[in-house]
Amino acid sequence: MNISSAALPAHDPAVDAPKPHHAIYDYDSGPPVNRGKFAIWLFLATEVMFFTGLIGTYIVLRMGAATWPDPADRLAVDITALNTFFLIVSSATMVKAVERAMLGDNPGLIKWLALTVLIGATFVGIQAYEYAVLIKDGNLPDVDIFWSTFYAMTGFHGIHVAVGVIWNLCILIAAIFRKIPQEKYMKVELAGLYWHFVDLVWVLLFTIVYLM
Amino acid sequence: MRYFFTLMLLLVPILGVWTFVEADRWQLWFPQNVSSFGGEIDGLFNLILYMVGFTFIVTELALAWFVFKFSANRPGKAVFTHGSHKLEMIWTAIPAVALLFIAFSQMETWAKVKFESNFPKGGKYTKERPIAELWASQFDWRVCYPGDDGAIGTADDLERSYEFVVPVNTDIVFHLRSRDVIHSFFVPEFRLKQDALPGHTIPVWFRAEKEGIYDLVCAELCGWGHYKMSGRMTVVSQAEFDKRMADIKAEWFSNGKEQGQ
Amino acid sequence: MSQATTHAANSPHLEPGEGEAGTVRAHHDHHELGFLRKWIFSVDHKVIGMQFLFSGLVFLALGGLMAMAIRYQLAWPWRPMPGLAWMFPATGGAISPEFYTMLFTMHGTIMIFFVMIPLLTGAFGNFLIPLMIGAPDMAFPKLNMFGYWAMVPAFFFILLGFFVEGGHAAGGWTSYPPLSTIESAAPGSLTGQTCWLLGLTWVGVSSMMGAVNYVTTIVKMRAPGLTMMRLPLTIWGLLITSLLQLFALPVLTAAGILQLLDRTLNTGFFTPTNLQVNNITPDSFLYGADAVGAAAGGQPLLWQHLFWFYSHPAVYILVLPAMGFTSDILAVHARKPIFGYKPMVYSMSAIAGLGFIVWGHHMFTSGMNPALGMTFMVSTVMIALPSAIKVFNWLGTLWGGRIHLRTPMLFACAFVSMFIIGGLSGIWMAATPVDIYIHDTYIVVAHFHYVVFAGSLFAIFAAAYHWFPKMFGRVMNETVGKVHFVGSFIFTNMTFYMMHQVGVAGLMRRTADPYAYDVYQHLQPINEFITISAFCMFAWQIFFVVNFFHSMFWGKRVGRNPWNAASLEWDAPSPPGHGNFDRQLEVYRGAYEFSSPDVAEDFIPQTRKL
Ligand code: HEM
Ligand SMILES: [Cu+2]
Ligand SMILES: [Cu+2]
């Protein structure tokens, strides 16, 4: 005989049955940040790696190419520079919106958030226009590796901006219906973190795709 | 039961070592080696085999022994310990040294086989003047020898499919290329493998030290017919090689280029 | 440090985990949920864990069947499979070469992305994380639900691929372009590959949602007193795994989407110029057919780099949770504290960190710069070090124990035994000159089956037997469990061990008929031996299936803590109800206080105050 055959303790309803009407115990541990904020930082880390993959691809392909066209010859750098400026401004308006939300200033929140949504939408619009012109001229993604990478990088970023605009729009609508009281300012802040991230990525992409 | 489970755990190192010892007899071991560096590769394999074999036996025996000994029905509690700093240091440091030793012992051979700076120089065939271009495509091998001018890509090139003929005891350099997807040049008897990358020309060298006919295997999945993408590596004496080249040339120019297709 | 303030929250609609952090909430909504809310659209981590568990087991059976077909072909190439003529009318039941390439591609894909990852992180991760840290649920229960529901499109696409023209993807689970990007390069590259990419993208979305949730939960929702260094190693394994997912997976997602663009929009990321690819099927074999019309300048090696940048960490995703389960099970059933808890945590972290700089060891012969290969060799060899440390600490844990040889313990010991083999064979392949010869041979196949199948899957079995009482309030039958173990252990080794030797003999993986080459002809008998062992091993799993489902309903009922384990999950009722715990927890020590001389019993639960 060995220990393996030791009998398991049997079920005893007196101690083993769940206690009726117990409460739910929700603890808080770790660094003193909000759970949602913690999670959004993790999410942004995945986004950083996603764009690292794309930018890495771009760099490898560009380094490996025999020749690489001067972006200025192929792209409308000045319009996009203006667009970049818009996006940076929208980051500033987003900061304002978060600030208002923290203070519980609903009209202020609505004002600044609406402005952010508007500028964001303008950015997407200008990018769509840029695409339309390029495509009309026959510059499709399958023409050469320059265009392949151009569309992939700016396209993925564009999708991210569009998602940000929709996200902000949802919050704006909620704010209009007075669903964002002061204690729920975190909803605005989370969207704001994402928005700043998207903005930052664009500055990087603009520099390497358009300027370098 | 306790004896039975211990026996099962014991069988792992016992049968495990036994199969390795007997493998040669069952022809489950390296095919013969005919290349100049193949012996070194086998040696490095064996060096690691002895080191990991030792670790394998010791750890598996310890596992079986502990399971046997400490599953016995004894009075009292288990030993109460949370670990030992000294032991941790020992079993970190010793494997670390052993592993670094393994890593450094590999470098010379690796550099010899793959570094372009170590490719044969001054011989008949060099990186710049290869013996041939070897083209892989779904699902065959084609060899393109330079003609009399010694340069590939000129009108007097000689093409031949399936068979790659090289002279024995000569440093051979050839260019490996692919027409479509990735393939891999593998001759088990040479201990040599190199992928063929579309869009790239990869120089490869070897020196065969024994005449014979060897299988040229495609070692990278290249489609449904990957399994039958075989070729033949023929190693012959220099005199025979010259004769073969003359034959190939005569055949090539008498039948027109389509013959090679 | 954890703090629980007590004030009743006002909203009764909150799910456990959705509430304000640090609250104790009255819990009066004992209303019965309908079938749909309870089992299909559940936000309860335990039910979501079950969903992952059952779908994982279904795919395990599917992937296993494919493996059997692969083995059949390798033992008796082109011989019709008895009774399957109706499935393959064109060949009278035999496997065609196209079908064979599809089989091993989908076997690998399904086993890794639809079985092992979902079982380890989705099923056990979901079930165990809140329970082992004392939380009422995940931090984001709805996100958790979406995490499973993102698997549904993944299931859809991966199954759809079997029915499209040309069959499913056939470029290997690694999907190297241009084989996978050019439609005419392989039958599976026609449409199947697109399904494959879409399926994997959705798996990625699911894993990403899961990982964010797991990390947040583990960091933010631990019971008071449960510091990071008191966490069970299972939780450490799952935490590090989730971090690997977060940082590695997006790169694969990006690469997968780029490959999708190469296939659909003819971009040229991975496809070089001027290829001549000419065959779709054996029948339409034409020489010198159309050149492929992709954008110029792509690099096939770039895909390999991106793919392995994820997929090497992914192999540790496949093993770190298993290492955690093993550690916990060894300690509980040996009645011993984990030997070297901190070295265990550090070595898992080291494996994860080093795991990001070793991916090139899959590309030694790919044409990558050989100097780079040398640096990858050094980092790869060093990753064996933390693995070795873990093995030694497991042995240390067993030493001096009072070992109860129950089924979960047997599987956990087998994990250690098998992981030793897999880890050691890794060193051969890390050695660059040796890898020139053994890359893409059966040694590689033996290696990863020892770590993933004999290792991680055995750990999953161990975990299933060990935590079954927590899941269903009953234990699995011990005798049948032992029978299952013995057969699995023997047949698994019979199947995979000799693959080392055929690998040394040079046998290539992924060849439908190796005997077409003279060098491999003498290997047919040994392949037949392997195949028969594999059939036995597959058939033997019936003991597990029957035991599992039978015990679910008719197994012996046991109490909350049948194994006298010390970690928190055993404090909850079995099965745990809504909100998991029925009392407030306070943690005073680590999870491994077994056989302490301070108390009469041989264990001190984490919650017991001395
Ligand atoms: C002890 C540490 C390990 C080392 C040094 C190591 C080394 C390697 C190397 C060098 C290769 C490439 C072989 C080749 O293709 O030529 C490889 C392949 C592989 N390893 Fe490991 N490995 C280790 C542990 C693991 C673990 C723990 C797992 C999974 C749980 C794993 C899973 C795999 C898989 C799946 C492949 C094959 C991928 C493929 O080509 O399809 N390895 N390993
Ligand atoms: Cu091939
Ligand atoms: Cu790897």
Short mmCIF file of C-alpha atoms in Angstrom, two decimals, chain B residues 1-2 4-6 8-9 12 15-17 19-21 23 26-31 41-42 44-46 48-49 51-53 55-56 58-60 62-63 66-84 87-88 91-93 95-96 99-100 102-111 113-116 137-142 178-182 184 186-189 191-200 202 215-231 261, chain C residues 78 97-98 101 104 170-172 176-179 185 187 272 274-282 285 287 300-301 304 334-341 343 364-367 370-371 373-374 377-378 381-382 384-385 388-389 391-393 395 398-403 405 410 413 416-418 420-421 424 427-428 431-441 443 482 485-486 489-490 493 497-498 500-502 504-506 508-513 516-520 522-523 526 592-597 599-602:
data_model
loop_
_atom_site.label_atom_id
_atom_site.label_comp_id
_atom_site.label_asym_id
_atom_site.label_seq_id
_atom_site.Cartn_x
_atom_site.Cartn_y
_atom_site.Cartn_z
CA MET B 1 1.62 0.67 -8.26
CA ARG B 2 4.53 2.70 -7.02
CA PHE B 4 5.12 0.18 -11.75
CA PHE B 5 5.13 3.95 -12.23
CA THR B 6 8.77 4.16 -11.27
CA MET B 8 7.73 3.58 -16.47
CA LEU B 9 9.75 6.65 -15.65
CA VAL B 12 12.54 6.59 -20.52
CA LEU B 15 15.17 2.70 -23.65
CA GLY B 16 16.08 6.23 -24.70
CA VAL B 17 19.78 5.57 -24.40
CA THR B 19 17.80 3.32 -29.02
CA PHE B 20 20.62 5.81 -29.51
CA VAL B 21 23.22 3.12 -28.95
CA ALA B 23 20.52 3.27 -33.92
CA TRP B 26 19.45 -0.36 -37.31
CA GLN B 27 20.63 2.09 -39.97
CA LEU B 28 18.87 4.85 -38.12
CA TRP B 29 21.93 7.03 -37.95
CA PHE B 30 23.76 9.46 -40.17
CA PRO B 31 24.17 8.39 -43.76
CA ILE B 41 29.33 18.62 -38.15
CA ASP B 42 28.92 15.00 -37.09
CA LEU B 44 29.70 18.62 -33.07
CA PHE B 45 26.47 16.67 -33.09
CA ASN B 46 28.14 13.95 -31.07
CA ILE B 48 26.24 17.80 -27.90
CA LEU B 49 24.88 14.26 -27.83
CA MET B 51 26.60 16.46 -23.06
CA VAL B 52 22.80 16.34 -23.33
CA GLY B 53 22.88 12.56 -23.00
CA THR B 55 22.11 15.51 -18.48
CA PHE B 56 19.26 13.39 -19.77
CA VAL B 58 21.07 12.15 -14.63
CA THR B 59 17.83 14.14 -14.54
CA GLU B 60 15.59 11.27 -15.64
CA ALA B 62 16.78 11.50 -10.39
CA LEU B 63 13.13 11.96 -11.31
CA PHE B 66 12.60 10.66 -6.21
CA VAL B 67 9.21 9.43 -7.33
CA PHE B 68 10.05 5.97 -6.07
CA LYS B 69 11.64 6.94 -2.80
CA PHE B 70 9.30 9.67 -1.70
CA SER B 71 6.03 8.01 -2.61
CA ALA B 72 6.69 5.34 0.00
CA ASN B 73 4.34 5.34 2.93
CA ARG B 74 6.38 6.96 5.66
CA PRO B 75 5.35 8.43 8.97
CA GLY B 76 5.66 12.16 9.46
CA LYS B 77 5.65 15.10 7.13
CA ALA B 78 7.60 15.99 4.03
CA VAL B 79 10.84 17.91 4.37
CA PHE B 80 9.93 21.55 4.87
CA THR B 81 12.20 23.65 2.68
CA HIS B 82 11.70 26.55 0.32
CA GLY B 83 14.90 26.03 -1.60
CA SER B 84 18.57 26.56 -1.33
CA LEU B 87 22.05 24.87 -5.03
CA GLU B 88 20.45 27.51 -7.25
CA TRP B 91 22.73 24.64 -11.10
CA THR B 92 22.71 28.01 -12.75
CA ALA B 93 26.44 28.40 -13.12
CA PRO B 95 24.78 24.71 -17.14
CA ALA B 96 25.59 28.31 -18.09
CA LEU B 99 25.93 26.04 -22.73
CA LEU B 100 28.37 28.81 -23.52
CA ILE B 102 28.56 24.53 -26.69
CA ALA B 103 27.82 27.84 -28.37
CA PHE B 104 31.48 28.77 -28.81
CA SER B 105 32.47 25.33 -30.02
CA GLN B 106 30.06 25.68 -32.94
CA MET B 107 31.26 28.95 -34.33
CA GLU B 108 34.29 27.88 -36.29
CA THR B 109 32.50 25.26 -38.35
CA TRP B 110 29.55 27.50 -38.95
CA ALA B 111 31.80 30.27 -40.19
CA VAL B 113 30.54 26.55 -44.10
CA LYS B 114 28.44 29.68 -44.41
CA PHE B 115 30.54 32.85 -44.18
CA GLU B 116 31.22 34.19 -47.64
CA SER B 137 11.63 25.44 -59.52
CA GLN B 138 8.43 23.51 -58.90
CA PHE B 139 9.40 20.62 -58.88
CA ASP B 140 12.77 20.07 -60.40
CA TRP B 141 16.40 21.08 -60.34
CA ARG B 142 18.23 22.54 -63.33
CA SER B 178 14.92 29.84 -57.45
CA ARG B 179 12.51 30.56 -60.22
CA ASP B 180 9.32 30.54 -58.16
CA VAL B 181 8.90 29.71 -54.47
CA ILE B 182 11.40 28.87 -51.74
CA SER B 184 16.10 24.08 -50.27
CA PHE B 186 19.96 19.37 -49.29
CA VAL B 187 22.39 16.53 -49.81
CA PRO B 188 22.33 14.40 -46.66
CA GLU B 189 25.74 12.88 -47.42
CA ARG B 191 25.59 17.56 -44.37
CA LEU B 192 24.75 20.63 -46.40
CA LYS B 193 21.49 22.51 -46.62
CA GLN B 194 20.72 25.93 -48.05
CA ASP B 195 17.41 27.47 -49.00
CA ALA B 196 16.95 28.79 -52.52
CA LEU B 197 15.29 32.19 -52.29
CA PRO B 198 13.45 33.65 -55.24
CA GLY B 199 14.98 36.97 -56.18
CA HIS B 200 18.32 36.13 -54.60
CA ILE B 202 23.07 32.56 -52.90
CA ASP B 215 20.30 12.13 -53.62
CA LEU B 216 19.66 15.83 -53.96
CA VAL B 217 16.67 16.48 -51.74
CA CYS B 218 14.41 19.52 -51.63
CA ALA B 219 14.17 20.38 -47.96
CA GLU B 220 11.73 23.26 -47.95
CA LEU B 221 8.03 22.83 -48.58
CA CYS B 222 7.45 24.10 -52.11
CA GLY B 223 4.00 22.84 -53.04
CA TRP B 224 2.10 19.64 -53.64
CA GLY B 225 4.99 18.01 -55.47
CA HIS B 226 7.60 18.83 -52.83
CA TYR B 227 8.07 15.16 -51.97
CA LYS B 228 9.19 14.27 -55.47
CA MET B 229 11.45 17.21 -56.12
CA SER B 230 14.50 15.06 -56.27
CA GLY B 231 17.74 15.57 -58.07
CA GLN B 261 13.90 22.21 -71.08
CA TRP C 78 -0.69 6.20 -51.48
CA PRO C 97 -0.20 14.85 -52.53
CA GLU C 98 -2.23 18.08 -52.48
CA THR C 101 0.22 19.15 -47.81
CA PHE C 104 -0.06 18.82 -42.17
CA ALA C 170 -1.24 24.14 -47.94
CA GLY C 171 1.81 26.24 -47.26
CA GLY C 172 2.66 24.78 -43.86
CA TYR C 176 6.08 31.07 -46.18
CA PRO C 177 5.53 33.30 -49.19
CA PRO C 178 5.66 33.22 -52.16
CA LEU C 179 4.20 29.71 -51.88
CA ALA C 185 1.81 28.16 -56.47
CA PRO C 187 -3.91 24.57 -54.69
CA PRO C 272 9.79 39.26 -55.25
CA ASN C 274 9.74 38.11 -61.99
CA LEU C 275 8.66 34.81 -60.62
CA GLN C 276 7.43 32.15 -62.93
CA VAL C 277 4.95 30.01 -61.15
CA ASN C 278 3.19 27.57 -63.28
CA ASN C 279 1.12 24.93 -61.72
CA ILE C 280 -2.14 24.85 -59.89
CA THR C 281 -2.81 21.17 -59.97
CA PRO C 282 -0.87 18.24 -61.33
CA PHE C 285 1.16 21.46 -65.42
CA TYR C 287 5.94 24.97 -68.41
CA PRO C 300 10.15 36.63 -48.75
CA LEU C 301 12.53 36.59 -45.80
CA GLN C 304 9.87 34.76 -41.94
CA ALA C 334 4.17 15.98 -3.09
CA ARG C 335 3.11 17.97 -0.01
CA LYS C 336 6.16 20.16 -0.41
CA PRO C 337 6.68 23.88 -0.90
CA ILE C 338 7.94 24.77 -4.38
CA PHE C 339 11.68 24.48 -4.34
CA GLY C 340 13.06 27.90 -5.25
CA TYR C 341 9.91 29.90 -5.83
CA PRO C 343 14.17 31.36 -9.18
CA PHE C 364 19.62 29.47 -39.92
CA THR C 365 19.56 27.99 -43.41
CA SER C 366 17.10 30.45 -44.90
CA GLY C 367 19.67 32.71 -46.51
CA PRO C 370 25.16 33.97 -41.29
CA ALA C 371 26.75 36.43 -38.85
CA GLY C 373 22.78 33.38 -37.28
CA MET C 374 25.72 33.26 -34.93
CA MET C 377 22.70 30.80 -31.76
CA VAL C 378 24.14 32.32 -28.60
CA VAL C 381 21.54 28.34 -26.36
CA MET C 382 21.16 30.63 -23.37
CA ALA C 384 17.99 26.60 -22.39
CA LEU C 385 19.43 27.86 -19.11
CA ALA C 388 17.20 23.83 -17.02
CA ILE C 389 16.80 25.80 -13.80
CA VAL C 391 13.71 21.33 -14.25
CA PHE C 392 16.16 21.28 -11.36
CA ASN C 393 13.70 23.10 -9.14
CA LEU C 395 13.23 17.82 -9.03
CA LEU C 398 9.88 16.26 -5.41
CA TRP C 399 12.90 15.55 -3.25
CA GLY C 400 11.92 14.81 0.33
CA GLY C 401 8.20 14.97 -0.43
CA ARG C 402 5.42 12.67 0.57
CA ILE C 403 4.30 11.97 -2.92
CA LEU C 405 0.78 9.21 -7.02
CA LEU C 410 1.50 11.24 -12.69
CA CYS C 413 5.78 14.04 -13.42
CA VAL C 416 8.89 17.02 -16.33
CA SER C 417 10.25 13.86 -17.88
CA MET C 418 9.11 14.80 -21.36
CA ILE C 420 13.65 17.34 -20.35
CA ILE C 421 13.76 15.49 -23.67
CA LEU C 424 17.63 18.99 -24.58
CA ILE C 427 20.20 22.49 -27.99
CA TRP C 428 21.14 20.50 -31.09
CA ALA C 431 23.82 24.82 -32.70
CA THR C 432 24.05 26.38 -36.14
CA PRO C 433 26.35 23.91 -37.90
CA VAL C 434 24.36 20.96 -36.62
CA ASP C 435 21.15 22.68 -37.63
CA ILE C 436 22.41 22.90 -41.21
CA TYR C 437 21.90 19.18 -41.28
CA ILE C 438 18.92 18.66 -39.00
CA HIS C 439 16.82 21.70 -39.89
CA ASP C 440 13.51 20.58 -41.39
CA THR C 441 14.17 16.96 -40.51
CA ILE C 443 14.46 15.83 -35.22
CA LYS C 482 -4.35 5.81 -14.29
CA PHE C 485 -2.03 7.82 -18.10
CA VAL C 486 -0.16 4.57 -18.59
CA PHE C 489 2.72 7.80 -21.65
CA ILE C 490 3.89 4.61 -23.30
CA ASN C 493 7.03 7.85 -26.28
CA TYR C 497 11.07 9.00 -29.53
CA MET C 498 12.24 7.22 -32.65
CA HIS C 500 14.95 11.55 -33.28
CA GLN C 501 16.73 8.70 -34.98
CA VAL C 502 14.91 8.95 -38.30
CA VAL C 504 19.43 11.86 -37.69
CA ALA C 505 19.09 9.56 -40.68
CA GLY C 506 18.11 12.70 -42.56
CA MET C 508 12.68 15.36 -44.13
CA ARG C 509 9.48 16.62 -42.61
CA ARG C 510 6.56 17.58 -44.87
CA THR C 511 7.29 14.96 -47.53
CA ALA C 512 4.27 12.98 -48.66
CA ASP C 513 6.34 10.04 -49.84
CA ALA C 516 10.77 8.41 -53.43
CA TYR C 517 14.39 9.06 -52.36
CA ASP C 518 16.91 6.25 -52.15
CA VAL C 519 18.42 7.58 -48.92
CA TYR C 520 15.14 7.21 -47.06
CA HIS C 522 15.07 1.85 -45.42
CA LEU C 523 13.09 4.04 -43.02
CA ILE C 526 10.30 2.33 -38.50
CA TYR C 592 2.92 26.49 -1.06
CA GLU C 593 3.03 26.14 2.70
CA PHE C 594 2.95 22.35 2.81
CA SER C 595 4.27 20.22 5.66
CA SER C 596 5.13 23.20 7.80
CA PRO C 597 6.21 22.16 11.30
CA VAL C 599 0.82 23.41 12.43
CA ALA C 600 -0.62 19.96 12.96
CA GLU C 601 -1.97 19.56 9.42
CA ASP C 602 0.41 19.22 6.51
#
